[in-house]
Every structure is written in structure tokens, then in C-alpha cells.
Amino acid sequence: MNILDKLARGIVTSQAEETIEIARNLATVLPEEAVLALEGDLGAGKTTFVKGLAERWRIQEPITSPTFNIYNLYQGDRQLAHMDAYRLEKSPEIWEELMLEELIAPPFCLAIEWPSKLAFIPWTITHTLRFDARGDERKITLIS
Ligand code: ADP
Ligand code: MG
């Protein structure tokens, strides 16, 4: 079964390394302009997942949560923009302030934590993934 079919059924993991491996696999099937909406509560594994994307594109810098600076931009085999919208207030003007549209060019992947905090997203969302934490278990489900 391919990674998208597996994710659509939901994948339960018990270690962060498994989440990273899933992201590495998904990264191989993404289009050149990929936008991932990562939904789920704090600690559910969204940032851990982005670490796997970064590994696939041979990004050397460590991936750290961009909660305070809204997004971090990395360059490897493709550009990776890692956004955390948690602190945003659904302002439609936010994209002009962020200047991301000027900075990003294909092949890229924009991974957005807390997409529900955005009034809109100026790209088509490639996939929406739902992250759930239950005790020590984590579950990743492809919503669309
Ligand atoms: P989020 O970005 O959703 O707030 P993080 O990825 O920053 O979540 O944090 C998830 C935490 O849970 C990390 O400390 C990670 O090591 C831990 N963890 C434990 N098991 C898993 C797992 N199966 N998948 C992802 N993270 C896990
Ligand atoms: Mg996070």
C-alpha cells in the first residue's frame, strides 16, 4: 500500500522516529508546490513530522518550532517553509506582512501548523493531515 493510502487509513506510532519516517515517505510523493495543513493539539507530533520532511530534502539545520517568529524558511533539495499560525488572529493581511509569497519558489513545501488560525491560505492545499495524541500513542490521518 502506498503512503497516501496508509495515511488515509490512519497510522498509529509509538515513537517520534516513526513519525519522522512517515514524513520522509510522504515527502517523496509531493508535487513541486506542496502545501501541507497540519492539524492537531500541542504535542501531537506536527513539528516532529516537519523534521522528517527536512530530512528527506537534506536540510542540515535543526528544525525548531517557529511559534514566535511565525515561520522558518530552510533550503535543501527543496525549500521548506515551516509555519506555526498558533499566535495569529485570522488577519487577512498577515500574508503581506510575512512576505512568504515573495520568498518561496518551486520546488517548495509549505507546512502549516494551526492552519485554522489563518483567514485564508494563498495556495491550494495539497494535503491536510490530522495529528492526535492519546497517552504515549500518536496517530496521523490524511484528511484530504
Ligand atoms: P506539536 O508540533 O504537534 O506541538 P511536537 O512534534 O513539537 O508536537 O512534539 C511532540 C512530542 O511528542 C515530542 O516531544 C516527541 O518527541 C514526542 N513523541 C513521542 N512519541 C511520538 C510519536 N510517536 N510521534 C511524534 N512525536 C512523539
Ligand atoms: Mg509544533
Short mmCIF file of C-alpha atoms and ligand atoms in Angstrom, two decimals:
data_model
loop_
_atom_site.label_atom_id
_atom_site.label_comp_id
_atom_site.label_asym_id
_atom_site.label_seq_id
_atom_site.Cartn_x
_atom_site.Cartn_y
_atom_site.Cartn_z
CA MET A 1 0.00 0.00 0.00
CA ASN A 2 1.39 3.45 -0.80
CA ILE A 3 1.97 6.11 1.82
CA LEU A 4 -1.15 8.12 0.92
CA ASP A 5 -3.43 5.08 1.25
CA LYS A 6 -1.82 4.13 4.55
CA LEU A 7 -2.21 7.66 5.87
CA ALA A 8 -5.83 7.81 4.75
CA ARG A 9 -6.49 4.79 6.99
CA GLY A 10 -4.56 6.44 9.81
CA ILE A 11 -1.14 5.38 11.11
CA VAL A 12 -0.56 4.86 14.82
CA THR A 13 3.01 5.38 16.05
CA SER A 14 4.70 4.95 19.40
CA GLN A 15 7.99 6.77 18.79
CA ALA A 16 8.95 10.13 17.30
CA GLU A 17 11.28 8.33 14.83
CA GLU A 18 8.25 6.58 13.28
CA THR A 19 6.56 9.92 12.69
CA ILE A 20 9.76 11.20 11.06
CA GLU A 21 9.86 8.11 8.81
CA ILE A 22 6.25 8.66 7.69
CA ALA A 23 7.08 12.27 6.78
CA ARG A 24 10.17 11.16 4.84
CA ASN A 25 7.95 8.79 2.83
CA LEU A 26 5.22 11.35 2.19
CA ALA A 27 7.87 13.87 1.07
CA THR A 28 8.76 11.62 -1.88
CA VAL A 29 5.24 11.83 -3.38
CA LEU A 30 4.62 15.57 -3.00
CA PRO A 31 4.26 17.88 -6.02
CA GLU A 32 6.80 20.68 -6.61
CA GLU A 33 4.46 23.20 -4.99
CA ALA A 34 3.29 21.41 -1.88
CA VAL A 35 1.24 22.91 0.92
CA LEU A 36 0.52 20.75 3.97
CA ALA A 37 -2.05 21.72 6.60
CA LEU A 38 -1.06 20.03 9.88
CA GLU A 39 -3.94 19.96 12.36
CA GLY A 40 -3.81 18.80 15.96
CA ASP A 41 -3.17 19.83 19.54
CA LEU A 42 0.09 20.87 21.15
CA GLY A 43 2.46 17.92 21.46
CA ALA A 44 0.63 15.77 18.90
CA GLY A 45 3.71 15.49 16.67
CA LYS A 46 3.31 18.19 13.98
CA THR A 47 6.78 19.68 14.38
CA THR A 48 8.29 16.19 14.64
CA PHE A 49 6.66 15.41 11.29
CA VAL A 50 8.25 18.51 9.72
CA LYS A 51 11.65 17.18 10.87
CA GLY A 52 11.08 14.18 8.61
CA LEU A 53 10.29 16.42 5.63
CA ALA A 54 13.53 18.29 6.29
CA GLU A 55 15.50 15.03 6.40
CA ARG A 56 14.13 13.99 3.03
CA TRP A 57 15.25 17.27 1.45
CA ARG A 58 18.67 17.11 3.14
CA ILE A 59 18.19 20.26 5.18
CA GLN A 60 21.15 20.46 7.56
CA GLU A 61 19.77 22.99 10.05
CA PRO A 62 17.82 21.68 13.03
CA ILE A 63 14.05 22.22 12.77
CA THR A 64 12.81 24.26 15.70
CA SER A 65 9.26 25.33 16.43
CA PRO A 66 8.55 28.73 14.79
CA THR A 67 5.87 29.68 17.29
CA PHE A 68 7.31 33.15 17.97
CA ASN A 69 8.62 34.05 14.51
CA ILE A 70 5.56 32.58 12.65
CA TYR A 71 7.67 30.72 10.09
CA ASN A 72 11.17 29.44 9.39
CA LEU A 73 12.50 29.03 5.86
CA TYR A 74 15.03 26.31 5.08
CA GLN A 75 16.83 25.44 1.87
CA GLY A 76 17.78 21.89 0.95
CA ASP A 77 16.93 19.91 -2.18
CA ARG A 78 13.75 21.96 -1.98
CA GLN A 79 12.63 24.97 0.02
CA LEU A 80 10.81 24.14 3.22
CA ALA A 81 8.75 26.83 4.91
CA HIS A 82 7.60 25.73 8.36
CA MET A 83 4.81 27.93 9.68
CA ASP A 84 3.13 27.88 13.08
CA ALA A 85 -0.01 30.05 12.92
CA TYR A 86 -0.93 29.47 16.57
CA ARG A 87 -0.43 33.13 17.53
CA LEU A 88 -2.19 34.64 14.51
CA GLU A 89 -5.64 36.15 14.69
CA LYS A 90 -7.21 35.32 11.33
CA SER A 91 -5.96 38.62 9.87
CA PRO A 92 -6.34 38.56 6.05
CA GLU A 93 -3.37 40.99 5.78
CA ILE A 94 -0.97 38.64 7.51
CA TRP A 95 0.43 37.24 4.23
CA GLU A 96 1.61 40.70 3.15
CA GLU A 97 3.44 41.09 6.46
CA LEU A 98 5.02 37.65 6.25
CA MET A 99 6.39 38.24 2.71
CA LEU A 100 6.37 34.49 2.20
CA GLU A 101 4.95 34.67 -1.33
CA GLU A 102 7.98 36.75 -2.38
CA LEU A 103 10.47 34.37 -0.76
CA ILE A 104 9.18 30.98 -1.83
CA ALA A 105 9.69 29.38 -5.24
CA PRO A 106 9.19 25.85 -6.55
CA PRO A 107 10.20 23.24 -5.69
CA PHE A 108 8.85 24.08 -2.24
CA CYS A 109 6.87 22.70 0.63
CA LEU A 110 4.96 24.94 2.99
CA ALA A 111 3.99 23.05 6.15
CA ILE A 112 1.47 24.92 8.31
CA GLU A 113 0.72 24.09 11.93
CA TRP A 114 -2.61 25.52 13.20
CA PRO A 115 -4.00 26.31 9.71
CA SER A 116 -7.38 27.09 11.31
CA LYS A 117 -5.83 30.34 12.64
CA LEU A 118 -5.46 31.69 9.11
CA ALA A 119 -8.21 33.65 7.35
CA PHE A 120 -7.11 32.06 4.06
CA ILE A 121 -4.08 30.38 2.50
CA PRO A 122 -2.87 31.87 -0.81
CA TRP A 123 -2.01 28.43 -2.28
CA THR A 124 -4.00 25.30 -2.92
CA ILE A 125 -3.62 22.89 0.00
CA THR A 126 -2.08 19.66 -1.26
CA HIS A 127 -2.92 17.61 1.84
CA THR A 128 -4.48 18.08 5.26
CA LEU A 129 -3.14 15.82 7.98
CA ARG A 130 -4.70 15.33 11.40
CA PHE A 131 -2.42 14.57 14.38
CA ASP A 132 -3.88 13.00 17.51
CA ALA A 133 -2.14 12.13 20.78
CA ARG A 134 -3.52 9.54 23.18
CA GLY A 135 -1.16 8.96 26.06
CA ASP A 136 2.10 7.72 24.56
CA GLU A 137 0.47 6.94 21.22
CA ARG A 138 0.24 9.26 18.26
CA LYS A 139 -1.98 8.91 15.22
CA ILE A 140 -1.60 10.62 11.86
CA THR A 141 -4.56 10.64 9.47
CA LEU A 142 -4.75 12.03 5.95
CA ILE A 143 -7.99 14.05 5.86
CA SER A 144 -7.72 15.21 2.25
P1 ADP B 1 3.44 19.67 18.00
O1 ADP B 1 4.27 20.37 16.97
O2 ADP B 1 2.23 19.00 17.43
O3 ADP B 1 3.08 20.57 19.15
P2 ADP B 1 5.86 18.23 18.63
O4 ADP B 1 6.26 17.43 17.45
O5 ADP B 1 6.59 19.50 18.88
O6 ADP B 1 4.29 18.47 18.60
O7 ADP B 1 6.01 17.37 19.94
C1 ADP B 1 5.67 16.01 20.03
C2 ADP B 1 6.36 15.46 21.25
O8 ADP B 1 5.95 14.12 21.47
C3 ADP B 1 7.88 15.42 21.07
O9 ADP B 1 8.48 15.68 22.31
C4 ADP B 1 8.14 14.00 20.63
O10 ADP B 1 9.43 13.54 20.95
C5 ADP B 1 7.08 13.25 21.42
N1 ADP B 1 6.64 11.99 20.80
C6 ADP B 1 6.51 10.82 21.43
N2 ADP B 1 6.05 9.87 20.63
C7 ADP B 1 5.87 10.43 19.43
C8 ADP B 1 5.40 9.94 18.19
N3 ADP B 1 5.00 8.68 18.01
N4 ADP B 1 5.33 10.82 17.15
C9 ADP B 1 5.70 12.11 17.34
N5 ADP B 1 6.15 12.63 18.49
C10 ADP B 1 6.24 11.80 19.54
MG MG B 2 4.74 22.40 16.75
#
